[in-house]
Coordinates of C-alpha atoms in Angstrom, one line a residue:
M1 CA 170.0 -29.5 -37.4
E2 CA 167.4 -31.8 -36.9
T3 CA 165.4 -33.0 -39.8
T4 CA 162.4 -34.1 -37.3
A5 CA 161.1 -32.8 -34.3
G6 CA 158.4 -34.7 -31.3
I7 CA 155.6 -32.9 -31.1
G8 CA 153.1 -34.0 -27.4
I9 CA 149.4 -35.2 -28.5
Q10 CA 146.8 -36.3 -27.7
R11 CA 145.9 -39.8 -30.1
F12 CA 142.8 -41.7 -30.0
K13 CA 143.3 -45.3 -31.0
D14 CA 141.3 -49.0 -29.6
G15 CA 138.3 -46.1 -28.2
H16 CA 140.1 -44.2 -26.2
M17 CA 142.6 -40.7 -26.0
F18 CA 145.8 -40.8 -25.1
E19 CA 149.2 -38.8 -24.9
D20 CA 151.6 -39.7 -27.5
V21 CA 154.4 -38.2 -29.1
A22 CA 154.5 -37.5 -32.5
T23 CA 157.4 -37.7 -35.7
V24 CA 156.9 -34.4 -37.4
A25 CA 158.7 -32.7 -40.1
V26 CA 160.9 -29.5 -40.1
E27 CA 160.2 -26.7 -41.5
Y28 CA 163.3 -23.7 -41.9
P29 CA 162.6 -20.5 -44.2
L30 CA 166.7 -20.1 -46.7
T31 CA 166.8 -17.3 -48.2
I32 CA 169.3 -17.9 -50.8
Y33 CA 171.0 -14.3 -52.0
V34 CA 173.4 -14.1 -55.0
N35 CA 176.1 -12.2 -55.4
E36 CA 175.0 -10.6 -51.6
A37 CA 170.7 -9.9 -53.7
E38 CA 168.7 -11.4 -51.9
L39 CA 166.4 -13.0 -54.2
V40 CA 163.8 -16.3 -52.9
T41 CA 163.3 -17.8 -49.2
I42 CA 162.4 -21.7 -49.7
V43 CA 160.7 -23.6 -47.0
C44 CA 162.4 -26.5 -46.3
T45 CA 164.3 -29.8 -44.4
P46 CA 166.7 -28.2 -43.7
E47 CA 169.7 -31.1 -44.8
Y48 CA 171.6 -30.4 -48.3
A49 CA 171.4 -26.9 -48.3
E50 CA 173.8 -26.4 -50.7
D51 CA 172.5 -29.5 -53.0
L52 CA 169.1 -27.6 -53.1
V53 CA 170.6 -24.1 -52.8
V54 CA 172.9 -25.3 -56.8
G55 CA 169.8 -27.2 -58.1
F56 CA 167.8 -25.1 -57.3
L57 CA 170.2 -21.9 -59.6
T58 CA 170.4 -23.5 -62.4
S59 CA 167.5 -25.4 -63.2
E60 CA 165.8 -22.1 -62.4
G61 CA 168.5 -20.8 -65.2
I62 CA 169.7 -18.2 -62.5
V63 CA 173.0 -19.4 -63.2
R64 CA 173.8 -21.1 -65.9
G65 CA 175.5 -24.6 -64.7
V66 CA 177.5 -25.8 -61.5
A67 CA 180.7 -23.9 -63.3
D68 CA 179.3 -20.0 -62.8
I69 CA 179.0 -21.2 -59.5
D70 CA 182.7 -19.4 -57.2
R71 CA 181.1 -20.5 -53.1
V72 CA 177.8 -21.4 -51.7
E73 CA 177.7 -20.7 -47.3
I74 CA 175.4 -21.8 -46.0
I75 CA 174.3 -19.9 -42.3
E76 CA 172.3 -22.4 -40.5
T77 CA 171.4 -19.9 -37.1
T78 CA 170.3 -17.6 -39.5
G79 CA 168.8 -19.4 -42.5
H80 CA 170.9 -17.9 -45.2
A81 CA 172.4 -18.9 -48.2
K82 CA 175.3 -17.1 -49.3
V83 CA 176.0 -17.4 -53.0
T84 CA 179.2 -16.3 -55.0
A85 CA 178.6 -16.2 -58.7
N86 CA 180.8 -15.5 -61.7
F87 CA 177.9 -15.3 -63.9
V88 CA 173.8 -15.2 -63.7
N89 CA 171.6 -14.5 -66.3
K90 CA 169.7 -12.2 -67.7
F91 CA 166.0 -12.7 -66.4
N92 CA 163.1 -10.5 -65.9
A93 CA 163.3 -7.8 -63.7
K94 CA 160.5 -9.0 -62.0
Y95 CA 161.9 -12.1 -60.6
R96 CA 164.1 -10.7 -59.5
A97 CA 162.1 -9.2 -55.9
K98 CA 162.4 -11.4 -52.9
R99 CA 159.9 -14.2 -53.3
Y100 CA 159.2 -16.6 -50.4
I101 CA 158.3 -20.2 -52.2
T102 CA 155.9 -22.6 -49.1
S103 CA 156.8 -26.0 -48.5
C104 CA 153.1 -26.6 -50.9
C105 CA 154.7 -25.2 -53.2
G106 CA 152.1 -23.2 -54.4
K107 CA 150.8 -20.0 -56.6
S108 CA 155.2 -18.5 -55.1
R109 CA 156.9 -21.3 -56.8
E110 CA 155.4 -20.3 -60.2
N111 CA 156.8 -17.0 -60.4
F112 CA 160.1 -18.8 -61.7
Y113 CA 158.7 -21.9 -62.8
F114 CA 156.9 -19.9 -66.3
Q115 CA 160.0 -17.7 -66.9
S116 CA 162.7 -20.0 -67.5
D117 CA 160.4 -23.1 -69.3
A118 CA 159.8 -22.1 -72.4
S119 CA 163.0 -22.9 -73.6
L120 CA 162.4 -26.3 -72.0
V121 CA 159.7 -27.3 -73.6
E122 CA 161.5 -27.2 -77.3
T123 CA 163.8 -29.7 -76.2
R124 CA 163.3 -33.6 -76.8
N125 CA 165.0 -36.1 -74.2
E126 CA 166.2 -38.8 -76.4
T127 CA 167.8 -41.0 -73.7
D128 CA 167.9 -45.2 -74.0
L129 CA 167.2 -46.0 -71.5
V130 CA 165.2 -48.8 -70.9
L131 CA 163.4 -50.5 -68.4
R132 CA 162.3 -54.6 -67.0
P133 CA 158.9 -54.0 -65.2
V134 CA 160.8 -56.1 -63.2
E135 CA 162.8 -53.4 -62.2
I136 CA 161.0 -51.4 -61.6
F137 CA 159.5 -52.5 -59.1
D138 CA 162.3 -53.7 -57.7
L139 CA 163.8 -50.1 -58.0
M140 CA 159.9 -49.1 -55.9
S141 CA 161.1 -51.7 -53.2
R142 CA 164.0 -50.3 -52.3
F143 CA 162.9 -46.8 -53.2
E144 CA 160.5 -46.7 -49.9
A145 CA 162.4 -49.2 -48.4
D146 CA 165.2 -46.6 -48.3
S147 CA 161.9 -43.7 -47.5
D148 CA 162.3 -43.7 -43.6
T149 CA 162.2 -40.0 -42.2
F150 CA 158.7 -40.5 -44.5
R151 CA 157.1 -43.4 -43.0
K152 CA 157.7 -41.5 -38.8
T153 CA 156.4 -38.5 -40.1
G154 CA 154.0 -38.9 -43.3
G155 CA 154.7 -35.2 -43.7
V156 CA 157.6 -35.2 -46.9
H157 CA 158.1 -36.4 -50.7
N158 CA 161.4 -38.3 -51.4
A159 CA 163.3 -38.6 -54.9
A160 CA 166.4 -40.4 -56.4
L161 CA 167.9 -42.3 -59.3
C162 CA 168.7 -44.3 -60.4
S163 CA 169.8 -46.3 -62.9
R164 CA 168.3 -49.7 -64.0
D165 CA 169.4 -51.6 -61.1
E166 CA 170.7 -49.7 -57.9
L167 CA 169.1 -46.3 -56.5
I168 CA 172.3 -43.6 -57.5
C169 CA 171.2 -40.6 -54.7
A170 CA 168.3 -40.2 -52.3
R171 CA 166.8 -36.9 -51.0
M172 CA 162.9 -36.1 -49.5
D173 CA 162.1 -32.7 -48.1
I174 CA 159.2 -31.1 -46.7
G175 CA 158.2 -29.7 -50.4
R176 CA 158.4 -32.0 -54.0
H177 CA 160.5 -30.0 -55.3
N178 CA 163.7 -29.0 -53.7
A179 CA 163.9 -33.4 -53.5
L180 CA 164.2 -33.4 -56.6
D181 CA 166.7 -29.7 -57.3
K182 CA 168.5 -31.4 -54.0
I183 CA 169.2 -34.3 -56.1
Y184 CA 169.6 -32.3 -59.1
G185 CA 172.6 -30.3 -57.0
H186 CA 174.3 -33.5 -55.2
C187 CA 174.3 -34.6 -59.6
L188 CA 175.5 -31.3 -61.1
K189 CA 178.3 -31.0 -58.3
A190 CA 179.2 -34.7 -58.2
D191 CA 179.7 -34.5 -61.9
I192 CA 176.1 -37.5 -62.1
G193 CA 175.2 -38.3 -65.9
M194 CA 171.1 -37.8 -65.7
T195 CA 170.5 -38.9 -69.6
D196 CA 170.7 -42.4 -69.2
K197 CA 168.6 -42.5 -65.3
A198 CA 165.5 -42.1 -64.2
I199 CA 163.4 -40.8 -61.7
I200 CA 161.3 -42.3 -58.7
F201 CA 159.2 -40.1 -56.6
S202 CA 156.9 -40.3 -54.4
G203 CA 153.5 -38.2 -55.3
R204 CA 152.0 -36.9 -57.9
I205 CA 153.6 -36.2 -61.0
S206 CA 152.6 -32.8 -61.8
S207 CA 153.3 -30.8 -64.4
E208 CA 156.3 -28.8 -63.0
I209 CA 157.3 -33.0 -61.1
L210 CA 157.3 -33.1 -65.6
V211 CA 159.4 -29.9 -65.9
K212 CA 161.5 -30.8 -62.9
T213 CA 162.6 -34.2 -64.5
A214 CA 162.8 -32.6 -68.6
K215 CA 165.9 -29.7 -66.3
I216 CA 167.7 -32.5 -64.8
G217 CA 168.1 -34.0 -68.0
C218 CA 166.0 -37.8 -67.3
G219 CA 164.1 -39.4 -69.5
I220 CA 162.3 -42.3 -67.1
I221 CA 159.5 -41.2 -63.8
L222 CA 157.9 -43.2 -61.6
S223 CA 155.7 -43.0 -59.1
R224 CA 153.9 -45.1 -57.0
S225 CA 150.1 -42.7 -58.1
A226 CA 149.4 -40.6 -61.1
P227 CA 150.3 -38.4 -63.4
T228 CA 148.1 -34.8 -64.0
E229 CA 147.0 -34.5 -67.7
L230 CA 148.8 -32.0 -68.2
A231 CA 152.0 -32.8 -67.2
I232 CA 150.8 -36.9 -69.3
E233 CA 151.1 -34.2 -71.6
M234 CA 154.1 -32.7 -71.5
A235 CA 155.8 -35.8 -71.2
R236 CA 154.2 -36.8 -74.4
E237 CA 155.7 -34.1 -75.9
L238 CA 159.0 -33.5 -74.6
N239 CA 159.9 -37.8 -75.5
I240 CA 159.7 -38.6 -71.5
T241 CA 158.6 -42.0 -70.8
A242 CA 156.0 -40.8 -67.1
V243 CA 154.9 -44.6 -65.9
G244 CA 152.7 -44.3 -62.3
F245 CA 151.1 -46.2 -59.6
I246 CA 153.4 -48.5 -59.4
R247 CA 152.4 -50.9 -57.3
G248 CA 152.7 -54.6 -55.8
D249 CA 152.8 -56.2 -59.0
E250 CA 150.4 -53.2 -61.6
F251 CA 152.4 -50.6 -63.0
S252 CA 150.4 -47.8 -65.4
V253 CA 152.0 -46.2 -68.4
Y254 CA 151.6 -43.4 -69.5
S255 CA 154.1 -42.0 -72.0
G256 CA 157.4 -43.8 -74.1
Q257 CA 155.9 -46.7 -74.2
E258 CA 158.2 -48.3 -75.6
R259 CA 161.4 -47.5 -73.3
I260 CA 159.6 -50.9 -70.7
L261 CA 160.1 -53.6 -72.0
G262 CA 157.5 -56.0 -72.8
S263 CA 155.0 -52.4 -72.3

């Protein structure tokens, strides 16, 4: 299924209006069933759907990990993901009612977040990964060069898992949380260790993005944008290094500065 579409528009440029074709991101509702029970509908970008499902179910505490999942069947034509699990965590019954998670990641997403995050905030990240400024700038440059769909549409979020010297896995989605879930799902399936890696993210570091990063297990998050006050507080509490405003030859370190050599 295509992730972008061409739409006829009227464009104003250089003092006049003319017909043009815009490349826009595709929104795709994916309904997840776990052991035949309908759980949630996520509005997402229609690629790496299995990664998204595995990452979402694990990060939200619905399963403990990829070993709890026997099978994921993605039915593109109907927008269904049918998951067969050998273990499902118990959680408050009201969260078993179907939820609809929009691409803007609004109030409906919070039903999953603050249900399963209480245990997370007790875990401090102890990664020994450190980065030099030159490595941060190089990683951001590679990340931006790999963001083709964003340049075409301006309507997706990009995320990547990286080591000190390479991008290991990059994913994009119209939902910022979805992009991180896709990375998490891929790493779980491929058994890629994440505690010695960093996350690069295209947008604002909100508290929810910080929580996702902590759940994934990374100790450093890098972004061209800024973190929120709550995200900074959580990063300091969880011992996560948050680096924002990576632009040109500058960046700002909001927490965990000991992991940035020369800061």
